[in-house]
Structure formats: structure tokens, C-alpha cells
Coordinates of C-alpha atoms in Angstrom, one line a residue:
Chain Y
M1420 CA 41.2 -78.2 80.5
K1421 CA 43.1 -75.0 80.8
Y1422 CA 41.9 -72.9 83.7
E1423 CA 41.1 -69.2 82.9
A1424 CA 40.8 -66.8 85.8
P1425 CA 37.4 -65.0 85.7
L1426 CA 37.8 -61.3 85.0
E1427 CA 35.5 -58.6 86.3
K1428 CA 34.2 -56.1 83.7
Y1429 CA 33.1 -52.7 84.5
P1430 CA 30.9 -51.1 81.8
V1431 CA 31.9 -47.5 82.9
N1432 CA 35.0 -45.3 83.0
I1433 CA 36.4 -42.9 85.5
R1434 CA 36.2 -39.5 83.9
E1435 CA 39.3 -38.3 82.4
A1436 CA 40.5 -34.8 83.6
V1437 CA 43.0 -32.7 81.6
L1438 CA 45.3 -30.5 83.6
G1439 CA 47.3 -27.6 82.0
K1440 CA 47.5 -26.8 78.3
G1441 CA 49.6 -27.6 75.3
E1442 CA 52.2 -30.3 75.0
K1443 CA 52.8 -30.8 78.7
A1444 CA 49.2 -31.1 79.7
I1445 CA 48.4 -34.1 81.8
K1446 CA 45.5 -36.4 81.8
I1447 CA 44.5 -38.3 84.8
G1448 CA 41.7 -41.0 85.4
G1449 CA 40.1 -42.6 82.4
E1450 CA 40.3 -46.2 84.0
N1451 CA 37.6 -48.8 83.7
T1452 CA 39.1 -51.0 86.5
F1453 CA 40.8 -50.8 89.9
P1454 CA 44.3 -49.5 90.5
F1455 CA 47.1 -51.5 88.8
H1456 CA 44.6 -54.0 87.7
F1457 CA 46.2 -54.0 84.1
F1458 CA 45.2 -57.7 83.7
E1459 CA 41.6 -56.8 83.9
G1460 CA 40.8 -53.6 82.1
S1461 CA 42.4 -50.4 80.9
L1462 CA 44.2 -47.7 82.9
P1463 CA 45.1 -45.2 80.0
D1464 CA 46.7 -42.6 82.3
P1465 CA 49.5 -43.2 84.8
P1466 CA 48.9 -41.4 88.1
G1467 CA 49.7 -37.7 88.2
L1468 CA 52.4 -36.7 90.6
A1469 CA 52.9 -33.1 91.6
L1470 CA 55.4 -31.3 93.8
E1471 CA 54.5 -28.6 96.2
V1472 CA 55.7 -25.0 95.9
L1473 CA 54.9 -22.4 98.6
D1474 CA 54.3 -18.7 98.0
I1475 CA 56.0 -17.8 101.2
Q1476 CA 59.2 -19.1 102.9
P1477 CA 58.1 -22.4 104.7
E1478 CA 58.0 -22.3 108.5
N1479 CA 58.7 -25.3 110.6
W1480 CA 59.8 -27.6 107.7
S1481 CA 62.3 -30.1 108.8
H1482 CA 65.9 -29.7 107.6
W1483 CA 65.4 -33.0 105.3
V1484 CA 62.6 -31.6 103.3
L1485 CA 63.9 -28.0 103.1
E1486 CA 67.3 -29.0 102.0
P1487 CA 66.6 -29.6 98.1
F1488 CA 64.9 -26.2 98.0
Q1489 CA 67.3 -24.3 100.2
D1490 CA 68.5 -22.0 97.4
V1491 CA 65.0 -21.2 96.1
V1492 CA 62.6 -21.0 99.0
S1493 CA 62.5 -17.1 99.0
D1494 CA 61.2 -17.1 95.4
P1495 CA 58.3 -19.2 94.3
V1496 CA 59.2 -18.8 90.7
S1497 CA 62.8 -20.1 91.0
W1498 CA 61.3 -22.9 93.3
A1499 CA 58.8 -23.8 90.7
K1500 CA 61.5 -23.8 87.9
K1501 CA 63.8 -26.1 90.0
C1502 CA 61.1 -28.5 90.5
V1503 CA 60.4 -28.8 86.8
D1504 CA 64.0 -28.5 85.5
V1505 CA 66.1 -30.3 88.3
F1506 CA 63.5 -32.6 90.0
G1507 CA 61.6 -33.5 86.8
A1508 CA 58.1 -32.5 88.2
E1509 CA 55.4 -33.0 85.7
I1510 CA 52.8 -31.0 87.8
L1511 CA 53.1 -28.4 90.3
C1512 CA 51.0 -27.4 93.2
L1513 CA 51.2 -23.7 94.4
R1514 CA 49.9 -23.2 97.8
L1515 CA 48.9 -19.6 98.6
L1516 CA 49.8 -19.7 102.2
S1517 CA 50.4 -16.0 102.1
T1518 CA 46.6 -15.4 101.9
D1519 CA 45.8 -17.2 105.3
P1520 CA 43.7 -14.8 107.3
M1521 CA 45.2 -16.1 110.5
G1522 CA 48.7 -15.5 109.0
K1523 CA 50.1 -12.8 106.6
D1524 CA 46.6 -12.3 105.1
A1525 CA 47.9 -11.1 101.7
S1526 CA 45.4 -9.7 99.4
P1527 CA 43.9 -11.8 96.6
K1528 CA 45.5 -9.6 94.0
Q1529 CA 48.9 -9.9 95.5
A1530 CA 48.6 -13.8 95.6
A1531 CA 47.2 -13.8 92.1
V1532 CA 50.1 -12.0 90.8
I1533 CA 52.5 -14.5 92.2
A1534 CA 50.3 -17.4 90.7
K1535 CA 50.5 -15.7 87.4
K1536 CA 54.3 -15.4 87.5
V1537 CA 54.6 -19.0 88.5
A1538 CA 52.2 -20.2 85.8
D1539 CA 54.1 -18.1 83.2
A1540 CA 57.4 -19.4 84.1
I1541 CA 56.7 -23.1 83.7
D1542 CA 55.0 -25.2 80.9
V1543 CA 53.7 -28.0 83.2
P1544 CA 50.2 -28.0 84.7
L1545 CA 49.5 -26.1 87.8
I1546 CA 47.4 -26.6 90.7
V1547 CA 46.7 -23.5 92.8
W1548 CA 45.6 -24.1 96.4
G1549 CA 44.1 -21.8 98.9
T1550 CA 44.1 -22.1 102.5
G1551 CA 40.8 -24.0 103.1
T1552 CA 39.2 -20.7 104.5
E1553 CA 36.0 -20.6 102.5
E1554 CA 35.4 -16.8 102.2
K1555 CA 38.9 -15.8 101.7
D1556 CA 39.6 -18.7 99.3
S1557 CA 36.7 -17.6 97.1
R1558 CA 38.1 -14.0 96.7
V1559 CA 41.6 -15.3 96.2
L1560 CA 40.9 -18.1 93.7
T1561 CA 38.5 -15.7 91.8
E1562 CA 41.3 -13.4 91.3
V1563 CA 43.8 -16.2 90.3
A1564 CA 41.2 -17.6 87.9
R1565 CA 41.0 -14.2 86.2
L1566 CA 44.5 -13.2 86.0
C1567 CA 45.4 -16.7 84.7
S1568 CA 42.5 -16.9 82.2
G1569 CA 42.7 -19.8 79.8
K1570 CA 45.6 -21.6 81.5
N1571 CA 43.5 -24.5 82.6
L1572 CA 44.7 -24.4 86.2
L1573 CA 43.3 -26.8 88.9
L1574 CA 41.9 -24.6 91.6
G1575 CA 41.1 -25.7 95.0
P1576 CA 39.8 -26.6 97.3
A1577 CA 36.1 -25.8 96.5
L1578 CA 34.1 -26.5 99.6
K1579 CA 30.4 -26.6 100.6
G1580 CA 30.5 -23.0 101.5
N1581 CA 32.3 -21.5 98.4
Y1582 CA 32.0 -24.0 95.6
E1583 CA 29.4 -21.7 93.6
E1584 CA 31.8 -18.8 93.4
I1585 CA 34.9 -20.9 92.8
A1586 CA 33.2 -23.0 90.1
Q1587 CA 31.4 -20.2 88.4
I1588 CA 34.7 -18.2 87.9
A1589 CA 36.6 -21.4 86.9
L1590 CA 34.0 -22.0 84.1
E1591 CA 34.4 -18.5 82.9
H1592 CA 38.1 -18.6 82.5
G1593 CA 38.7 -22.2 81.6
H1594 CA 40.0 -23.8 84.7
A1595 CA 39.4 -27.2 86.5
I1596 CA 38.5 -27.4 90.2
V1597 CA 39.1 -29.6 93.3
A1598 CA 35.8 -30.4 95.1
Q1599 CA 36.7 -31.2 98.6
A1600 CA 34.3 -33.0 101.2
S1601 CA 36.2 -34.4 104.2
M1602 CA 36.1 -38.1 104.8
D1603 CA 32.4 -38.7 103.9
V1604 CA 31.3 -40.5 100.8
N1605 CA 27.8 -39.1 101.0
L1606 CA 28.9 -35.5 101.4
T1607 CA 31.2 -36.0 98.5
K1608 CA 28.3 -37.0 96.4
E1609 CA 26.2 -34.1 97.7
L1610 CA 28.8 -31.6 96.7
N1611 CA 29.2 -33.3 93.3
I1612 CA 25.5 -33.0 92.5
A1613 CA 25.4 -29.4 93.5
L1614 CA 28.5 -28.6 91.3
C1615 CA 27.2 -30.6 88.2
K1616 CA 24.1 -28.5 88.0
F1617 CA 26.3 -25.9 86.2
F1618 CA 29.8 -27.2 86.1
P1619 CA 31.2 -29.9 83.7
P1620 CA 31.9 -33.1 85.7
E1621 CA 35.1 -33.8 83.5
K1622 CA 36.6 -30.6 85.0
I1623 CA 36.2 -31.9 88.6
V1624 CA 38.9 -33.7 90.7
L1625 CA 37.8 -35.0 94.1
D1626 CA 39.6 -34.5 97.4
T1627 CA 38.2 -36.5 100.2
T1628 CA 41.1 -35.2 102.4
S1629 CA 44.0 -37.5 103.3
S1630 CA 45.9 -38.6 106.4
A1631 CA 49.4 -39.8 106.5
L1632 CA 50.6 -43.1 107.7
G1633 CA 50.2 -43.1 111.6
Y1634 CA 47.5 -40.3 111.4
G1635 CA 44.4 -42.3 110.1
L1636 CA 45.7 -43.4 106.8
E1637 CA 43.4 -46.6 107.0
Y1638 CA 40.4 -44.5 107.2
T1639 CA 41.4 -42.3 104.2
F1640 CA 42.2 -45.4 102.3
S1641 CA 38.7 -46.8 102.8
I1642 CA 37.1 -43.6 101.7
I1643 CA 39.0 -43.4 98.6
E1644 CA 38.5 -47.0 97.9
N1645 CA 34.8 -46.7 98.5
V1646 CA 34.5 -43.6 96.2
K1647 CA 36.1 -45.7 93.3
Q1648 CA 33.9 -48.7 94.1
I1649 CA 30.8 -46.6 93.9
G1650 CA 31.9 -45.1 90.7
L1651 CA 32.7 -48.4 88.8
I1652 CA 30.7 -51.1 90.5
N1653 CA 27.4 -49.0 91.3
R1654 CA 28.0 -47.0 88.2
D1655 CA 27.2 -43.7 90.1
N1656 CA 28.0 -41.0 87.7
M1657 CA 28.4 -38.4 90.4
M1658 CA 31.3 -40.6 91.9
Q1659 CA 33.4 -41.1 88.7
M1660 CA 35.7 -38.2 89.0
P1661 CA 39.5 -38.7 89.4
I1662 CA 40.7 -38.4 93.1
L1663 CA 43.7 -36.5 94.6
A1664 CA 45.5 -37.2 97.8
D1665 CA 47.4 -34.4 99.6
F1666 CA 49.5 -35.6 102.5
G1667 CA 53.1 -34.4 102.3
G1668 CA 52.6 -31.9 105.1
E1669 CA 51.4 -34.5 107.5
C1670 CA 54.0 -36.9 106.6
W1671 CA 56.8 -34.5 107.2
R1672 CA 55.3 -33.5 110.6
S1673 CA 55.6 -37.0 111.9
K1674 CA 58.3 -37.9 114.4
E1675 CA 59.7 -40.6 112.2
A1676 CA 60.2 -38.1 109.4
K1677 CA 61.9 -35.6 111.4
E1678 CA 64.4 -38.2 112.8
S1679 CA 66.1 -38.9 109.3
K1680 CA 65.8 -38.1 105.6
E1681 CA 65.4 -41.8 104.7
Q1682 CA 62.6 -42.3 107.1
G1683 CA 60.9 -39.1 105.8
I1684 CA 61.1 -40.0 102.3
L1685 CA 59.9 -43.6 103.1
W1686 CA 57.0 -42.3 105.1
E1687 CA 55.8 -40.0 102.4
A1688 CA 56.3 -42.6 99.7
I1689 CA 54.5 -45.4 101.6
T1690 CA 51.6 -43.1 102.2
G1691 CA 51.6 -42.0 98.7
I1692 CA 51.7 -45.5 97.1
T1693 CA 49.1 -46.7 99.6
F1694 CA 46.6 -44.1 98.2
L1695 CA 47.4 -45.1 94.6
L1696 CA 46.5 -48.7 95.6
A1697 CA 43.3 -47.2 97.0
G1698 CA 42.5 -45.5 93.8
A1699 CA 44.0 -41.9 93.9
N1700 CA 44.8 -40.6 90.5
L1701 CA 46.9 -37.6 91.6
L1702 CA 49.3 -37.2 94.4
I1703 CA 50.6 -34.0 95.8
L1704 CA 54.1 -34.5 97.2
R1705 CA 56.7 -32.5 99.1
H1706 CA 60.1 -34.1 98.8
P1707 CA 61.7 -34.6 95.2
D1708 CA 63.1 -37.9 96.3
T1709 CA 59.7 -39.2 97.2
L1710 CA 58.6 -38.3 93.7
K1711 CA 61.5 -40.2 92.3
L1712 CA 60.8 -43.2 94.4
I1713 CA 57.1 -43.4 93.6
K1714 CA 57.8 -42.9 89.9
E1715 CA 60.1 -45.9 90.0
M1716 CA 57.7 -48.1 92.0
I1717 CA 54.8 -47.5 89.6
S1718 CA 56.9 -47.9 86.4
E1719 CA 58.1 -51.3 87.5
K1720 CA 54.4 -52.3 88.0
K1721 CA 53.6 -51.6 84.6
Chain T
M815 CA 2.5 -54.2 110.9
I816 CA 1.8 -53.2 114.5
L817 CA 2.5 -49.4 115.0
I818 CA 3.7 -47.9 118.2
G819 CA 3.2 -44.1 118.2
E820 CA 6.3 -42.1 119.1
D821 CA 5.0 -38.6 119.6
L822 CA 4.8 -38.6 123.4
N823 CA 8.4 -37.7 123.8
V824 CA 10.3 -35.5 126.3
M825 CA 12.4 -34.2 123.5
S826 CA 9.3 -32.2 122.5
K827 CA 9.3 -29.1 124.6
K828 CA 5.5 -29.0 124.9
I829 CA 5.6 -32.6 126.3
S830 CA 8.5 -31.9 128.8
Q831 CA 6.9 -28.8 130.1
A832 CA 3.6 -30.5 130.6
I833 CA 5.2 -33.2 132.5
K834 CA 7.2 -30.8 134.6
E835 CA 4.0 -28.9 135.3
R836 CA 1.8 -32.0 135.8
N837 CA -0.5 -30.5 133.2
P838 CA -2.5 -33.2 131.4
E839 CA -4.1 -31.1 128.7
P840 CA -1.1 -30.8 126.1
I841 CA -0.6 -34.6 126.7
R842 CA -4.3 -35.4 125.9
K843 CA -3.8 -33.9 122.4
F844 CA -0.8 -36.2 121.5
V845 CA -2.7 -39.2 123.1
V846 CA -6.1 -38.8 121.5
G847 CA -4.6 -37.8 118.2
Q848 CA -2.4 -40.9 118.0
T849 CA -5.2 -43.1 119.3
Q850 CA -7.6 -41.8 116.7
N851 CA -5.1 -42.2 113.8
G852 CA -5.0 -46.0 114.6
M853 CA -1.8 -46.7 116.5
D854 CA -1.6 -50.0 118.3
Y855 CA 0.5 -49.0 121.2
L856 CA 1.7 -45.6 122.5
D857 CA 5.4 -45.0 123.4
L858 CA 6.0 -42.9 126.4
N859 CA 9.7 -41.7 126.0
V860 CA 10.7 -40.0 129.1
G861 CA 14.4 -40.3 128.7
P862 CA 16.7 -41.1 131.7
L863 CA 14.2 -39.4 134.2
T864 CA 16.6 -38.5 136.8
K865 CA 14.3 -36.3 138.8
E866 CA 11.4 -37.9 140.9
P867 CA 11.5 -41.0 138.5
V868 CA 8.8 -42.9 140.3
E869 CA 6.3 -40.2 141.0
T870 CA 6.7 -38.7 137.4
M871 CA 6.3 -42.1 135.6
Q872 CA 3.3 -43.0 137.6
W873 CA 1.5 -39.6 137.0
L874 CA 2.3 -39.9 133.2
V875 CA 1.1 -43.5 132.9
K876 CA -2.2 -42.6 134.8
T877 CA -2.7 -39.5 132.8
V878 CA -2.2 -41.3 129.5
Q879 CA -4.5 -44.3 130.6
G880 CA -7.1 -41.7 131.2
F881 CA -7.3 -40.7 127.7
T882 CA -6.8 -43.9 125.9
D883 CA -7.3 -47.6 126.2
L884 CA -4.2 -48.5 124.1
P885 CA -1.4 -50.4 125.8
L886 CA 1.8 -48.6 126.5
C887 CA 5.4 -48.8 125.6
L888 CA 7.5 -47.5 128.5
D889 CA 10.6 -46.0 127.1
T890 CA 13.2 -44.9 129.7
T891 CA 16.7 -46.0 130.6
N892 CA 16.0 -45.7 134.2
P893 CA 15.0 -49.1 135.7
V894 CA 13.4 -47.4 138.8
A895 CA 11.2 -45.3 136.6
M896 CA 10.3 -48.4 134.4
E897 CA 9.4 -50.4 137.5
A898 CA 7.1 -47.7 138.7
G899 CA 5.4 -47.4 135.3
L900 CA 4.9 -51.2 135.1
K901 CA 3.2 -51.2 138.4
T902 CA 0.7 -48.7 137.1
C903 CA 0.0 -49.9 133.6
K904 CA -3.5 -51.6 133.3
K905 CA -2.7 -53.5 130.2
K906 CA 0.3 -55.7 129.4
A907 CA 2.9 -53.1 128.8
L908 CA 6.1 -53.1 126.6
I909 CA 9.6 -52.4 128.2
N910 CA 11.7 -50.2 125.9
S911 CA 14.3 -51.1 126.1
A912 CA 16.9 -53.8 127.2
S913 CA 20.0 -54.9 125.6
G914 CA 22.7 -57.5 125.9
T915 CA 24.8 -55.2 128.1
S916 CA 25.6 -56.4 131.6
E917 CA 23.9 -53.5 133.2
S918 CA 20.7 -54.1 131.1
K919 CA 20.7 -57.9 131.9
E920 CA 21.0 -57.1 135.5
K921 CA 18.5 -54.3 136.0
M922 CA 16.1 -54.1 133.1
L923 CA 15.6 -57.7 131.7
P924 CA 14.3 -59.0 135.1
L925 CA 11.5 -56.7 135.1
A926 CA 9.7 -58.5 132.2
P927 CA 9.0 -61.8 134.0
K928 CA 8.3 -59.9 137.1
Y929 CA 5.4 -58.0 135.6
S930 CA 4.7 -60.3 132.6
A931 CA 5.5 -57.4 130.2
G932 CA 6.9 -57.6 126.8
I933 CA 10.4 -56.3 126.3
V934 CA 12.2 -54.8 123.5
L935 CA 15.7 -56.4 123.3
S936 CA 18.2 -54.7 121.1
V937 CA 21.2 -56.2 119.5
I938 CA 23.5 -53.9 121.4
N939 CA 26.0 -55.6 123.9
D940 CA 29.0 -54.6 125.9
A941 CA 31.1 -54.3 122.8
G942 CA 28.6 -51.8 121.3
L943 CA 26.7 -52.1 118.1
P944 CA 27.3 -55.0 116.0
S945 CA 28.7 -54.2 112.6
D946 CA 26.9 -56.6 110.4
A947 CA 24.0 -59.1 110.2
D948 CA 26.0 -62.0 111.5
E949 CA 27.3 -60.1 114.6
R950 CA 23.8 -59.0 115.2
A951 CA 22.6 -62.7 115.2
A952 CA 25.6 -63.7 117.5
S953 CA 24.6 -61.0 120.0
I954 CA 20.9 -61.4 120.0
L955 CA 21.3 -65.4 120.5
E956 CA 23.3 -64.8 123.6
S957 CA 20.8 -62.2 125.0
L958 CA 17.9 -64.4 124.1
E959 CA 19.2 -67.3 126.0
F960 CA 19.8 -65.1 128.9
A961 CA 16.2 -63.8 128.7
N962 CA 14.7 -67.2 128.3
E963 CA 16.5 -68.5 131.4
L964 CA 15.0 -65.6 133.4
G965 CA 11.6 -66.8 132.3
V966 CA 10.8 -64.6 129.3
P967 CA 9.4 -66.5 126.4
N968 CA 10.3 -65.6 122.9
E969 CA 6.8 -64.3 122.4
D970 CA 7.3 -61.5 124.8
I971 CA 10.6 -60.5 123.2
W972 CA 10.7 -57.7 120.6
I973 CA 13.9 -57.8 118.9
D974 CA 15.4 -54.5 117.9
P975 CA 18.1 -54.7 115.3
V976 CA 19.0 -51.1 115.6
L977 CA 18.2 -48.8 112.8
L978 CA 20.8 -46.2 112.0
P979 CA 20.4 -43.1 109.9
V980 CA 20.9 -43.8 106.2
G981 CA 23.0 -40.7 105.9
V982 CA 25.4 -41.9 108.6
D983 CA 26.1 -45.5 107.4
Q984 CA 24.3 -46.9 104.4
R985 CA 25.9 -50.2 105.0
Q986 CA 24.1 -50.5 108.3
V987 CA 20.8 -50.2 106.6
S988 CA 21.7 -53.1 104.4
A989 CA 22.8 -55.1 107.4
Y990 CA 19.4 -54.3 109.0
L991 CA 17.5 -55.7 106.1
E992 CA 19.6 -58.9 106.0
F993 CA 19.3 -59.4 109.7
I994 CA 15.4 -59.2 110.0
Q995 CA 15.1 -61.9 107.4
M996 CA 17.2 -64.1 109.7
I997 CA 15.0 -63.5 112.8
P998 CA 12.3 -66.4 112.3
D999 CA 15.2 -68.9 112.2
L1000 CA 17.1 -67.4 115.0
A1001 CA 14.3 -66.8 117.3
P1002 CA 11.1 -68.6 116.6
G1003 CA 8.1 -66.8 117.9
A1004 CA 9.9 -63.6 118.8
K1005 CA 8.8 -60.2 117.5
S1006 CA 10.9 -57.5 115.8
V1007 CA 10.5 -53.8 116.3
C1008 CA 12.5 -50.7 115.3
G1009 CA 12.7 -46.8 115.7
L1010 CA 11.6 -46.0 112.2
S1011 CA 12.3 -42.3 112.3
N1012 CA 15.8 -42.8 113.2
L1013 CA 16.5 -43.9 109.7
S1014 CA 15.9 -40.4 108.4
Y1015 CA 17.8 -38.4 111.2
G1016 CA 19.8 -35.8 109.5
A1017 CA 18.1 -35.8 106.2
P1018 CA 16.3 -32.8 104.8
K1019 CA 13.2 -32.1 106.8
E1020 CA 10.7 -32.4 103.9
L1021 CA 12.2 -35.7 102.7
K1022 CA 12.3 -37.6 106.0
V1023 CA 8.6 -39.1 105.6
L1024 CA 9.6 -40.5 102.2
L1025 CA 12.5 -42.4 103.8
N1026 CA 10.3 -43.7 106.7
R1027 CA 7.3 -44.6 104.5
T1028 CA 9.5 -46.5 101.9
F1029 CA 11.5 -48.4 104.5
L1030 CA 8.2 -49.3 106.2
V1031 CA 7.1 -51.1 103.2
M1032 CA 10.4 -52.8 102.7
I1033 CA 10.7 -54.2 106.1
A1034 CA 7.1 -55.2 106.2
R1035 CA 7.9 -57.3 103.2
Y1036 CA 10.8 -58.9 105.1
G1037 CA 8.6 -59.9 108.0
Q1038 CA 9.0 -57.1 110.4
H1039 CA 6.5 -57.3 113.1
S1040 CA 6.2 -53.7 114.3
A1041 CA 7.8 -50.3 114.2
I1042 CA 7.8 -47.2 116.4
V1043 CA 6.6 -44.4 114.1
S1044 CA 5.1 -41.0 114.0
G1045 CA 1.5 -41.3 114.9
F1046 CA 0.6 -38.3 112.7
D1047 CA 2.1 -39.5 109.3
E1048 CA -1.1 -40.1 107.6
E1049 CA 0.3 -41.6 104.5
L1050 CA 2.5 -44.0 106.5
I1051 CA -0.6 -45.2 108.4
H1052 CA -2.6 -45.6 105.1
I1053 CA 0.2 -47.6 103.4
N1054 CA 0.5 -49.7 106.5
K1055 CA -3.2 -50.5 106.4
G1056 CA -2.8 -51.6 102.9
E1057 CA -4.8 -48.7 101.4
I1058 CA -2.2 -47.6 99.0
P1059 CA -1.3 -51.0 97.2
E1060 CA 0.2 -49.2 94.1
I1061 CA 2.9 -47.7 96.1
V1062 CA 3.6 -50.9 97.9
N1063 CA 3.8 -52.8 94.6
L1064 CA 6.0 -50.2 93.2
I1065 CA 8.5 -50.4 95.9
H1066 CA 8.5 -54.2 95.8
R1067 CA 9.3 -53.9 92.0
A1068 CA 12.2 -51.5 92.8
M1069 CA 13.5 -53.9 95.3
N1070 CA 13.6 -56.8 92.9
E1071 CA 14.8 -54.9 89.7
D1072 CA 18.2 -53.4 89.3
D1073 CA 17.5 -51.2 86.3
M1074 CA 13.9 -50.0 86.4
D1075 CA 12.6 -47.8 83.7
I1076 CA 11.3 -44.8 85.7
S1077 CA 11.0 -42.4 82.6
S1078 CA 7.1 -42.8 82.3
L1079 CA 6.4 -42.8 86.0
P1080 CA 4.7 -39.7 87.6
Q1081 CA 6.9 -37.7 90.0
K1082 CA 5.6 -39.2 93.2
E1083 CA 6.3 -42.7 92.0
V1084 CA 9.8 -41.8 90.8
E1085 CA 10.5 -40.6 94.3
Y1086 CA 9.5 -43.9 95.9
V1087 CA 11.6 -45.8 93.4
K1088 CA 14.6 -43.6 93.9
T1089 CA 14.3 -43.9 97.7
T1090 CA 14.0 -47.6 97.5
Q1091 CA 17.2 -47.9 95.5
V1092 CA 18.9 -45.8 98.1
L1093 CA 17.7 -47.9 101.1
M1094 CA 18.6 -51.2 99.1
G1095 CA 22.1 -49.8 98.9
K1096 CA 22.0 -49.8 95.2
T1097 CA 22.5 -46.0 95.0
L1098 CA 24.8 -44.0 97.3
Y1099 CA 22.9 -41.8 99.6
S1100 CA 23.1 -38.0 99.5
H1101 CA 20.9 -35.4 100.8
S1102 CA 19.9 -34.6 97.1
W1103 CA 19.2 -38.4 96.3
L1104 CA 16.0 -37.4 94.4
E1105 CA 17.8 -34.8 92.1
V1106 CA 20.0 -37.5 90.4

């Protein structure tokens, strides 16, 4: 008798979120099984891989990670274009570090103008990221949402203290949002329940916050894995949104990454692939070689 | 289930002040109220009692015994205060609590045979709180053997599996439920006890009682012997006396069935079903668990 390995079937799907507009729009999520379980179910959308762009010149970036962007770091628009045209990025993440109240404290309007210029200069989906300061972010992202109306940006992070403002304005202007609750499945669910009272769940991407290899990656892994399990096995529809992982900054701050380019890229790539194995659907990366390496690794898997 | 009233607690400002001023009046209210509400024991939670442990404990025990005939559960981490309390108790007292840590074995456990008292024995040991049911079993077996050798019979041991807040770690609640079903085999004759209110620590204030009441029914079904509870939660006390069988039956059904049709149930029953599903680990806990 021929042995047939038993397969698990999950009667639900992770929601599919659409980022961006037009031909280059990207879908993430949509799977009805665990990461890379192609033998078991369907994973229609490959993981989204985004490259970071800052709206101000990076400070304290190590030589290895600054090198590829040396000629464009003073201009976010050129930086963004280089990521797409030269490094083949299919998603970008613009960080509005200029708005940090502890730093330059740029006005929401100024930041939104930059976001608009970047969004207009590229045709790939754009994530726009604040500084994690609840009050300031809600004003900054409100301005960004208005100025970039209809572009279906992914705005974040929406936190416990500002999700109402950010989700409301995203809804009015046709954007998706990142709901962030740090390292806690219960609080993640809590925020999702609150959001879904007025915001469409298919426009939410979850961020449980991520730690790099050597900085608590194991814990992050378990949280992401747990969110996916609760969504698929327990069929909890408040836990079926795609998940993002954002860890480039922490990887490149590690001693190992500062020592050599090769170590840095491996550090970031191993962290990234680990989160994909945990169930992340979208990675925000810093080094273009990491992007290339992860792309190769996951295409071989298929 | 045997209920131990938890309301005499130094965490309450009124109580701590009354003890400090040696004023029996505020204490009388809590003692008489809990006694009238049908508690079986009263817990006297005095914390570590670093100042005047002997004198304070003896005063409190005498004061409480002046207002009630109920047996007392002495709740302090200070063995000196514990011993002073045990000397003063008229009825067989309960020591709350000992554990499998070296310090507890050395200082707290020997008090039980010395005063023929019952003793709460938690699954905590020098390695901390065991993470699942099997580790709890291993820990308690070791502590039980030690206690038996000291001359404490299983009948005097009240095993505390340690109940953690559902909002902190839901898996620990499942481990609890699994473990209490193992107790009759692990320790024939031993009793079990828990601090029920700890389950709802951190939950929205108005929903705490719902978690506590539901869990009381669940653990009673699995053979739990006793629980430390609020002596003023009337619905909880009614449920425990078997006066609301429809709620008990409903919770049992929700424990058995995976996909229960709740569409035709009244709101209050829907809440009990949803809460049971959370406490069984079928639904992920969030503070708004009733809203989804």
C-alpha cells in the first residue's frame, strides 16, 4: 500500500491586502496554510520586500549600508528612484524621520510634501512611516493621507493612542494602515477589534514589532508565528491580517554588521528569512544586497 | 466548592489603616459580611508583615475571631507572623502558603505538623513557576514527598496550581485546567485551592466578575476542591451553591462544544459562552472579548 502523508487543511485564508495602485500594485497575504507549505495549501502572493528611504540624511549608518546610496542620500526622490530603477525594489518604505519631535521636528506639511514628491516619482507601492510618536504621527500621517489622496499608501504605525485619527483619514483618502501593538498577541487583537469597528480589515497590515538576530529575534518569531496560528487554526478573524516585519535598523546597529559588509548583509538576510518562516508577509529591508539575497532564497524555495 | 473569602487584605487601605490603628470596627464589617454571605474560611492577607509581626498577627486573629466562628486562612510570607497566628487560632487553621522552594520547605512547611494545620502548597519551586501541566506535576510530587516526610498527611495539603491572569498568558490557564484533573492521581486525598481573582487581574473592571464566575464553574467541574474568592460577589456565591443551574449547564455545554450556536441566546448567556471559550483557550483573549 502506498503511504500518503496526512495534510492539514485550514478552512480560512489570511486576508489579502493590496498595496499601491495600477500595474505595479502588490498583493500580500491570501494564504490558507503556513509559510512555504506549498505541499499543503495555497500561498498565492510571494512575500513583499520593501527597501527603506529616509527623508533626511541618515545619521550613524555604517559605511556598508550607506555605500549603495552615497550619491542619493541628500534627496529622498533620487534615493527612491535609485531603489526602484537600480536595485529593483518592488515596494518602498519612506521614513519621515524629519518629523521626530526629539529631532528636527519638521512640520506635518513639510513632511507630506516630501512624501507626495516621492510617491509621484515612483510607480511602486509606498509605505509611509512616522516616528512612533503618537500625537505627532497622527498629524503627520493625516497630512500625508490628504496630500496623497487616492494613492493607496500603507500608513503607519497606527498605535493604541492614535489609531482612530490615522484610520479615519486613511479611510477617507483610500489608504491602508499598519496596526502596531508591541510583542503581545492579546493587545494585537484588542487593537484590531477597535479598528474593525469602522475600518475595513482587508486594509490592515499587522506589526507586532520585530527584533533582529541577537536582540530578541526568538521572541518576535514566536509572536508572529502565534498570530498566524491563531488566524489559521483557531480561525480568529481578528488575527487574519498579513504581517510585516521591520528590523533593518536594528540589524545594522549590531557589532557584527558593523564589522564587515558580508556579515551585515547576512545578519539582515537571516533575520528576514527567519521572519518569513514565522509567517511575515512583508519585510522592510535596508541594504539592496539583502533584498537580492532574500529574493533568491525564496524563489529557489518555490 | 469550599470558598475562602479574600476581602480581609492589607492591599485595601481601610484594612491596612485599621490594623495600624488597632481599630476593630472596619474589620468587623468585612468579617461579618463575608460570614453572612456563606464563606467557609476567611483569608487574612497581611503581606510580609515586617513591622511587629507577632503582635500584629495575634491582634488581628483575636479580633477576627471575636466576630466570626469561621476557621481562618493565614496569609503571610513571614513565618514568624505565621507561627504567632497559628498559636492564636481557635480552630484548625490553613497556612497560606508554602511552596517547593528551599526557603519555604525550611521555614513554612514545618509549621503545619507542629500546629496540626492545613497548608496551601503551591507548584512553585526554586526554578520558578512551572510552564505546563507536566512540570507542575513533577514539582508538586517532589514537594508532597517532602511534606509527607515531615508528617503532613495529604489530607492537610491544599495544592495551589497557581492561576495566572488570562490577559498575561492564556496558555497558563489551559495548563491550570489540565493540571487540576491530574491531582487525584498524583496526590490521593489532597485538596486543591486557587486565588480565583488573580485570573481577571488587568481585565476591564466591570468584566472581572464574569471571568471569575465562569472559571469557578469550569474548575468545579474538573474537581477543584476550593477557591479564594471575593466574599461579596453574590452571583458567584449563588452559582457555587447550585442555585443557578442554567448558567452551570450552559458553561458545561460551551466547554464541550466547539461551534456553539449562540444566535438565539439572551445577552447574559452569550457572555458566559464567550467567556468560557476564552478560558478554554478556544478564542484568543483580548480586553474586548465580548465584542467579537
